Short mmCIF file of C-alpha atoms in Angstrom, two decimals:
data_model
loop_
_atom_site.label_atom_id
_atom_site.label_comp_id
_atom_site.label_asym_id
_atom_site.label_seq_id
_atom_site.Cartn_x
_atom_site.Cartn_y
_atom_site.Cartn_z
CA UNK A 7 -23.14 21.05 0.68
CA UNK A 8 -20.82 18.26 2.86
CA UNK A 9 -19.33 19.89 5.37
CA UNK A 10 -15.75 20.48 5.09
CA UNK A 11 -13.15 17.83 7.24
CA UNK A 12 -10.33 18.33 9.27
CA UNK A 13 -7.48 16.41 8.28
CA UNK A 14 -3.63 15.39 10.00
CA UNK A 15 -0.96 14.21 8.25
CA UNK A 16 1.50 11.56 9.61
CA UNK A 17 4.83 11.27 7.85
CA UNK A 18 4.40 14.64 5.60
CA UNK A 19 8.37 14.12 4.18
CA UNK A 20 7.49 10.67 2.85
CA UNK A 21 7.49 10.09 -1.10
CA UNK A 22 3.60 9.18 -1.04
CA UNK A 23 2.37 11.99 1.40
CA UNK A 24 2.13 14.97 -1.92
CA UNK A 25 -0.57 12.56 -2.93
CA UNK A 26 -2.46 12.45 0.02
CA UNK A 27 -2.47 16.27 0.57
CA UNK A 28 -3.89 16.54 -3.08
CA UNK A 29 -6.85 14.09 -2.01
CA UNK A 30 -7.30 15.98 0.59
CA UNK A 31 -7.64 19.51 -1.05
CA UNK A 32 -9.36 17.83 -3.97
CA UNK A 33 -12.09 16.73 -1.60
CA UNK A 34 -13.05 19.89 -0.34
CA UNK A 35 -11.05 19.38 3.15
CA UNK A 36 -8.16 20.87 5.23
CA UNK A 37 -5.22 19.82 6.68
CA UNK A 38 -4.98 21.31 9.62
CA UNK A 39 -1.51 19.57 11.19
CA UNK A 40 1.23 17.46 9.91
CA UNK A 41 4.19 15.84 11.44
CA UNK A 42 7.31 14.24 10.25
CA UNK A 43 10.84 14.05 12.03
CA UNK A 44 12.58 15.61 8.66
CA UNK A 45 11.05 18.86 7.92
CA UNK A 46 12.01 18.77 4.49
CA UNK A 47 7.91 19.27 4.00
CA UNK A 48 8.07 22.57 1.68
CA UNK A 49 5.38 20.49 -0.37
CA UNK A 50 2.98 21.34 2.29
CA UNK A 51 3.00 25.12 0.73
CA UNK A 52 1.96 23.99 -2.38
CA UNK A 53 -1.44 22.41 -0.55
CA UNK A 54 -2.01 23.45 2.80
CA UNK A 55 0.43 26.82 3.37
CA UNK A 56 -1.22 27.25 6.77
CA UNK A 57 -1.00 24.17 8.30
CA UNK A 58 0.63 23.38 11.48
CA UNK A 59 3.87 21.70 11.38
CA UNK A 60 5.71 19.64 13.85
CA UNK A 61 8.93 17.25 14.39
CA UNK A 62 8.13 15.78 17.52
CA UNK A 63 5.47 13.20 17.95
CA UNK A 64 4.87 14.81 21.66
CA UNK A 65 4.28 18.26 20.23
CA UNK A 66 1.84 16.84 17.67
CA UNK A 67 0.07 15.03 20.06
CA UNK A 68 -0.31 17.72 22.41
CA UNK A 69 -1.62 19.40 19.61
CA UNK A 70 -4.22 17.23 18.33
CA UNK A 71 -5.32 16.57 21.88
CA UNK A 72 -5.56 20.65 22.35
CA UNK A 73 -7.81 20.55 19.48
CA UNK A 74 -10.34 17.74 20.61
CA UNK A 75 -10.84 19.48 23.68
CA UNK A 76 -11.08 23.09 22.63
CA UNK A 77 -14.80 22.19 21.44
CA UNK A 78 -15.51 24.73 19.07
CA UNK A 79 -15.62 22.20 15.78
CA UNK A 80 -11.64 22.44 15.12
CA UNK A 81 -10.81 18.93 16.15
CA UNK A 82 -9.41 16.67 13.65
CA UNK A 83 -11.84 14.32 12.07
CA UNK A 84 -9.36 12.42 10.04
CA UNK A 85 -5.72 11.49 10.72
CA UNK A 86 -3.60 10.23 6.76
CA UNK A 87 -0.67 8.11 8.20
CA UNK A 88 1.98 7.91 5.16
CA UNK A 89 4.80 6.38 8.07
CA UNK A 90 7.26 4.17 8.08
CA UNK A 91 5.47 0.69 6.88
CA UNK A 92 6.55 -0.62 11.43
CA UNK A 93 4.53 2.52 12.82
CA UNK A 94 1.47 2.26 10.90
CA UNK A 95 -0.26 -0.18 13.52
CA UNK A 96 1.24 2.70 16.49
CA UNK A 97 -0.44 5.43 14.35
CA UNK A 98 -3.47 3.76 13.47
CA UNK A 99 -4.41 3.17 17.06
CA UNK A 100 -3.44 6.89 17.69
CA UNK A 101 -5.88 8.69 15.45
CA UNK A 102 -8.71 6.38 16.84
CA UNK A 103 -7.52 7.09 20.46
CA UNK A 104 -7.37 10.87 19.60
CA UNK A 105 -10.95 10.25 18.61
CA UNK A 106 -10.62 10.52 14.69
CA UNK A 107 -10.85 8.29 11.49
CA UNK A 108 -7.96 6.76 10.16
CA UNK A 109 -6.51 6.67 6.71
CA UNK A 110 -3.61 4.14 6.06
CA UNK A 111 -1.26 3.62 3.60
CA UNK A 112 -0.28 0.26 2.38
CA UNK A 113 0.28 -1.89 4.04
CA UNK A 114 -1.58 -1.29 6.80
CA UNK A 115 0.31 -3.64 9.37
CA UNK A 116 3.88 -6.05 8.50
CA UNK A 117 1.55 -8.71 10.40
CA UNK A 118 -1.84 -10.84 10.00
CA UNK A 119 -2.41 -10.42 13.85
CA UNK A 120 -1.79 -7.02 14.34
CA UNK A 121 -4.98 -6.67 12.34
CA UNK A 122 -6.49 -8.06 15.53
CA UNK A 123 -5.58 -6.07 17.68
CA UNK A 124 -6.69 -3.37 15.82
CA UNK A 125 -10.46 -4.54 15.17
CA UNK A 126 -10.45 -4.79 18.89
CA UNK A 127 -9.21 -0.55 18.91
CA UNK A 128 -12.38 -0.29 16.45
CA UNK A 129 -15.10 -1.09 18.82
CA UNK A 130 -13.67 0.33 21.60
CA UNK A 131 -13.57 3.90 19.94
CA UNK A 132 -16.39 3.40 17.20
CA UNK A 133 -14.01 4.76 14.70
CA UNK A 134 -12.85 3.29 11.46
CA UNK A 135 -9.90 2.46 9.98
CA UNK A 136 -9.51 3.08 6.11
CA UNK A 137 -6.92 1.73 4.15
CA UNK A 138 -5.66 2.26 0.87
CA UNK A 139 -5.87 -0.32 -1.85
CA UNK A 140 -6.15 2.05 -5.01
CA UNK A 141 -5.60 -1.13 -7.41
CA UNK A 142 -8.99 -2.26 -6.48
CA UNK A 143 -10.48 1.09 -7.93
CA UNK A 144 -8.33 1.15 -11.02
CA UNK A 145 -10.93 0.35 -14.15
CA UNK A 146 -8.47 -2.09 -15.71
CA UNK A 147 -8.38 -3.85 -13.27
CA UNK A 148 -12.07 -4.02 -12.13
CA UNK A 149 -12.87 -4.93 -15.92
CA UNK A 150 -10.39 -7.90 -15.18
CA UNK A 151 -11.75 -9.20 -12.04
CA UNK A 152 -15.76 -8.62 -13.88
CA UNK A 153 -13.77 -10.38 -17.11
CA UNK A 154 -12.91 -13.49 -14.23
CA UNK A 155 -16.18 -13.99 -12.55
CA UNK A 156 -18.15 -14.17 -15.16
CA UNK A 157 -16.23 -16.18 -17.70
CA UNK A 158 -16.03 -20.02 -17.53
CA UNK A 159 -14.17 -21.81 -14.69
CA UNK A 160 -13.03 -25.18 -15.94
CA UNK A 161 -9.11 -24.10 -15.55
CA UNK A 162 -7.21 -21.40 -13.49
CA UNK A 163 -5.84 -18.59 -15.84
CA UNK A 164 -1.85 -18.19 -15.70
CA UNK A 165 -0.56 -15.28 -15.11
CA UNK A 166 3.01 -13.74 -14.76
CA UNK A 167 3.56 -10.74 -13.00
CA UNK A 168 6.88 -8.42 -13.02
CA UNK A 169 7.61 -5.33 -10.89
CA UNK A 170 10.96 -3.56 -11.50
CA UNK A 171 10.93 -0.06 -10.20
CA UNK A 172 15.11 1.11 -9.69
CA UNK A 173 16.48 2.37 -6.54
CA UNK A 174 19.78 3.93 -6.16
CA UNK A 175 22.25 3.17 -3.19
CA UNK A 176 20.10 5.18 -0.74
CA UNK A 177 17.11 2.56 -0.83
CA UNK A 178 19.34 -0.17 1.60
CA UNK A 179 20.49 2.44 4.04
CA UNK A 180 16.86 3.62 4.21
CA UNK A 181 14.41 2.39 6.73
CA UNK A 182 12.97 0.56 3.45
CA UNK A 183 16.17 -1.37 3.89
CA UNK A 184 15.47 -2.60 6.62
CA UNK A 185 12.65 -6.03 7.01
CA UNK A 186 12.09 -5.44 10.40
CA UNK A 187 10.96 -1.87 9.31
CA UNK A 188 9.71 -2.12 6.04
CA UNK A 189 8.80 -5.76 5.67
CA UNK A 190 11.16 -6.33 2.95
CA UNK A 191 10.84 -5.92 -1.01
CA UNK A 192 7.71 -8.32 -1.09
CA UNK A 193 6.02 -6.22 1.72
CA UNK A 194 6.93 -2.69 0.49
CA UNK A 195 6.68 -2.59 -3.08
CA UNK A 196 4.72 -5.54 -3.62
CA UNK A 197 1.31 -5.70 -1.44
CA UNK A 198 -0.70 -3.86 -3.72
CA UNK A 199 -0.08 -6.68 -6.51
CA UNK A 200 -0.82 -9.33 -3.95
CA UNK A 201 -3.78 -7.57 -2.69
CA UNK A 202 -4.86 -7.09 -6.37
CA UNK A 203 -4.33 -11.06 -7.60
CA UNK A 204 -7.07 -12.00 -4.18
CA UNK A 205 -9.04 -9.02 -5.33
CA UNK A 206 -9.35 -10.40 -8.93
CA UNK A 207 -9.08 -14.35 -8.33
CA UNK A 208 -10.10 -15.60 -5.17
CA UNK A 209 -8.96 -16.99 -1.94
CA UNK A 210 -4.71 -17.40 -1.82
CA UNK A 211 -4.61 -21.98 -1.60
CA UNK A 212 -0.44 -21.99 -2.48
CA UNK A 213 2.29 -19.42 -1.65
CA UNK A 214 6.09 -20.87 -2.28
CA UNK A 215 8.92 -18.77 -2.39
CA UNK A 216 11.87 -19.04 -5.16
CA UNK A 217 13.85 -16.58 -4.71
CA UNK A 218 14.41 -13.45 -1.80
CA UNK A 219 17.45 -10.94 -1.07
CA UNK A 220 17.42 -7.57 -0.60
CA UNK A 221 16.63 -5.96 -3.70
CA UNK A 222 14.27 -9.04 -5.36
CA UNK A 223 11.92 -11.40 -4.35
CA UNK A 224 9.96 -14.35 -6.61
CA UNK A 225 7.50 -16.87 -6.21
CA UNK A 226 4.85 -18.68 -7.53
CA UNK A 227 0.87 -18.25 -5.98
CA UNK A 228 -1.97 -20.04 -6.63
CA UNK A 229 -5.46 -18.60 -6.68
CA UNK A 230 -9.04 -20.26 -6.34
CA UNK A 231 -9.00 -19.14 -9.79
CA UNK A 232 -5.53 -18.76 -10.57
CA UNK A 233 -1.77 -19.81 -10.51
CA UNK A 234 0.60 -16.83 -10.62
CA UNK A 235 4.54 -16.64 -11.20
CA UNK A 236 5.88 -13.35 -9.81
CA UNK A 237 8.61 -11.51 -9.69
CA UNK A 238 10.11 -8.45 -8.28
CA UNK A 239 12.88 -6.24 -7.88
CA UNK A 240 14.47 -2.44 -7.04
CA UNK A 241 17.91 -3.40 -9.31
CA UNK A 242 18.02 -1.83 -12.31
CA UNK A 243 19.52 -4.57 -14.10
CA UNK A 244 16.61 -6.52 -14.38
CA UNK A 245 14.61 -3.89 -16.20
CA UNK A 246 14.58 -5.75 -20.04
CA UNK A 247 17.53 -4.90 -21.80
CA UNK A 248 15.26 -2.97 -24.51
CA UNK A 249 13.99 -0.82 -22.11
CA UNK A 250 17.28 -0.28 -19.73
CA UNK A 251 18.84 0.85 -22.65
CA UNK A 252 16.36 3.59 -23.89
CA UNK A 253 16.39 5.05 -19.95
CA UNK A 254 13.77 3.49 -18.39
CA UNK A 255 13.84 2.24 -14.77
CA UNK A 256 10.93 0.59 -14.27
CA UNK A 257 9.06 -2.34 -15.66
CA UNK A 258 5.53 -3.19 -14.99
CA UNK A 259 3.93 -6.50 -16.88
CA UNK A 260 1.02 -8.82 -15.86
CA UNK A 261 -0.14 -10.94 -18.32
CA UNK A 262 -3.05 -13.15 -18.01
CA UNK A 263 -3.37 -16.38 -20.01
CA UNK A 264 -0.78 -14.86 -22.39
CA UNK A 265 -2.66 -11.42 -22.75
CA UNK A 266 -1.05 -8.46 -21.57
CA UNK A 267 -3.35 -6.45 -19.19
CA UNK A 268 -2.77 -2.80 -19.91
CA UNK A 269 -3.47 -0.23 -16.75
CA UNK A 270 -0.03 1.76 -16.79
CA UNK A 271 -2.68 4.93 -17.33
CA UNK A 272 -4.89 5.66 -14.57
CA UNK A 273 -3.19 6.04 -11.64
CA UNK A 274 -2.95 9.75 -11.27
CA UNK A 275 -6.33 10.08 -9.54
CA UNK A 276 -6.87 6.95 -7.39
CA UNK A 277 -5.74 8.62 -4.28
CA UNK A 278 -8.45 11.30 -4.63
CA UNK A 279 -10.88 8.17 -5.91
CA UNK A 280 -9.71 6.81 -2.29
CA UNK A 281 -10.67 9.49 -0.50
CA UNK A 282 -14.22 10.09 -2.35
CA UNK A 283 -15.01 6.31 -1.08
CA UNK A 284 -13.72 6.50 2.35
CA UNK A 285 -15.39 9.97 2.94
CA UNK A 286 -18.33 8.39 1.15
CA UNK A 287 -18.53 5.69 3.80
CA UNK A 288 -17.27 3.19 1.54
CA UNK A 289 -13.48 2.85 2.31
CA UNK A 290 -11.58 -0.71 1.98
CA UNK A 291 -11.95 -2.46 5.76
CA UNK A 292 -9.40 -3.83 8.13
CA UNK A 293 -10.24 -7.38 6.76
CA UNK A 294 -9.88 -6.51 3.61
CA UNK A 295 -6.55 -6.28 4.22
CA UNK A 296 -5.73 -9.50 5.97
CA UNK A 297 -5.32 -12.25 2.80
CA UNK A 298 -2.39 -9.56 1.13
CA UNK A 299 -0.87 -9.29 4.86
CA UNK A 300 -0.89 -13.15 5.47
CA UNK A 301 0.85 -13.77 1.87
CA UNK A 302 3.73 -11.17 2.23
CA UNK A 303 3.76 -12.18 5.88
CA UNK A 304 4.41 -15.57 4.67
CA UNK A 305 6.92 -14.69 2.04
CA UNK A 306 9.14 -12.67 4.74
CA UNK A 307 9.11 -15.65 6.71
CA UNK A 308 8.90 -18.87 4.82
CA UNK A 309 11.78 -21.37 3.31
CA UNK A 310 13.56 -20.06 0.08
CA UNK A 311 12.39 -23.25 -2.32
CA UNK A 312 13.94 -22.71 -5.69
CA UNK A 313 12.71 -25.88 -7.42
CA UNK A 314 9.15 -26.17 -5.81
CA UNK A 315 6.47 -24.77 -8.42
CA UNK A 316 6.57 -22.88 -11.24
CA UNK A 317 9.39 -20.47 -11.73
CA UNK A 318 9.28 -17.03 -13.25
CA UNK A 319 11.08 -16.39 -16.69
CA UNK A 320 12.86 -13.58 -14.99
CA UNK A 321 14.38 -16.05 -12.69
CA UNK A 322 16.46 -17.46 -15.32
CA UNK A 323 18.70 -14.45 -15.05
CA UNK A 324 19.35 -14.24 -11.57
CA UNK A 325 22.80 -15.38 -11.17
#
């Protein structure tokens, strides 16, 4: 039998963290110590009733240290950050400087460089950094990118992708709010996608940006095998009419060459899928990572170019 793992938790309050702690337990392992400033972290009891708790970094720190010194097999061999998208590069570097494995949420830095700096933390502590890119293990989507490579290549397939998941009023006066912190729409709720369109088709040769604020972003991307029109938002009101009016607050749609690619199933266990690969030695890399950083990098940053390229339909409602 594997031996069991001891796990930390950064950022335990956070909206993604539950699914973490299940990963955890459904792995076999424990958590063993979590921190967040906010304790509300009652989820912890439903997972992990005994684990130790802190609000202060210090205090967790101290902690963790205590443990890696104690030498009796109770120091912690993996640290799940779940942060603020600014700290995760901080955090990152902590776990391997507190002599454990990391686990990152997306994205794993707001920067292409700060990946850098963090291969460099990798051989000086011969631990790894894992990061999450669940899309990748989704079988929809690895039927799609099997579907790509192997079929003909005498054009680049279209596609159109639309993200509309509603926030209320509390979103802006979040730290998700705020670019410096969260990286801005693009950045927070859409890396995955962009990590998933170089996953599927290829090195990124065009990014131009048609529209950003701060609830919606679009574009239009172009693939080695490829040329996307995107779009997405947090505003309600550009969830389809149809759909708005039944109740529904999100809106997910990527269609490729006209066909709609169906994986709105399947995402229930790709956290605990994560954590059988990375415990399996076979997590997603720091450089894995560095083609979906560089395009939302580039979309935070570059010139707002309505008319250049291709425009999403959605963008004809934008005001």
């Amino acid at each position: 039998m594997p031996t069991s793992k001891n796990f930390a938790l950064i950022g335990a309050a956070g909206y993604i963290a539950p699914r973490h702690m299940q990963a955890i337990r459904a792995t076999g392992n424990q958590l063993l110590a979590a921190f967040d400033p906010n304790d509300s972290v009652g989820i912890i009891d439903s997972h992990f009733p005994n684990a130790d708790f802190f609000t202060e970094f210090e205090r967790f720190d101290r902690h963790v240290d205590l443990r890696r010194r104690a030498g009796n097999g109770g120091q912690i061999d993996y640290v799940s950050i779940c942060s603020p998208n600014y700290l995760h590069d901080s955090h990152t570097r902590f776990a391997l400087r507190s002599g454990a494995h990391a686990i990152c949420e997306k994205p794993l830095v707001l920067n292409p460089w700060n990946i850098d700096g963090l291969l460099e933390i990798e051989r000086e502590t011969g631990k790894r950094i894992n990061t999450i890119l669940q899309l990748r293990l989704h079988p929809a989507i690895v039927a799609l990118r099997d579907r790509v490579r192997n079929g003909p290549r005498e054009h680049k397939h279209e596609v159109d992708l639309a993200y509309v998941t509603a926030r209320g009023h509390w979103y802006l006066q979040s730290w998700k709010g705020d670019p410096k912190k969260s990286g801005g729409i693009a950045t927070n709720i859409g890396v995955h996608f962009f990590d998933m369109l170089h996953y599927i088709f290829g090195a990124l040769q065009i990014n131009v940006v048609h529209l950003a604020t701060e609830t919606k972003a679009a574009g239009y991307l172009e693939y080695e095998n490829a040329r996307v029109r995107w779009f997405l938002s947090v505003d309600v009101e550009d969830v389809p009419a149809a759909q708005r009016e039944s109740g529904q607050r999100t809106y997910r749609s990527i269609t490729v060459d006209g066909e709609e690619i169906e994986f709105s199933g399947g995402f229930t266990d790709l956290h605990n899928r994560s954590y059988e690969e990375i415990l399996g030695g076979r997590g997603f890399s720091l450089e894995e990572n560095r083609t979906a950083i560089t395009t939302v990098a580039a979309i935070r940053t570059g010139k707002v170019t309505p008319s250049q390229g291709d425009g999403h339909p959605f963008l004809k409602h934008q005001a």
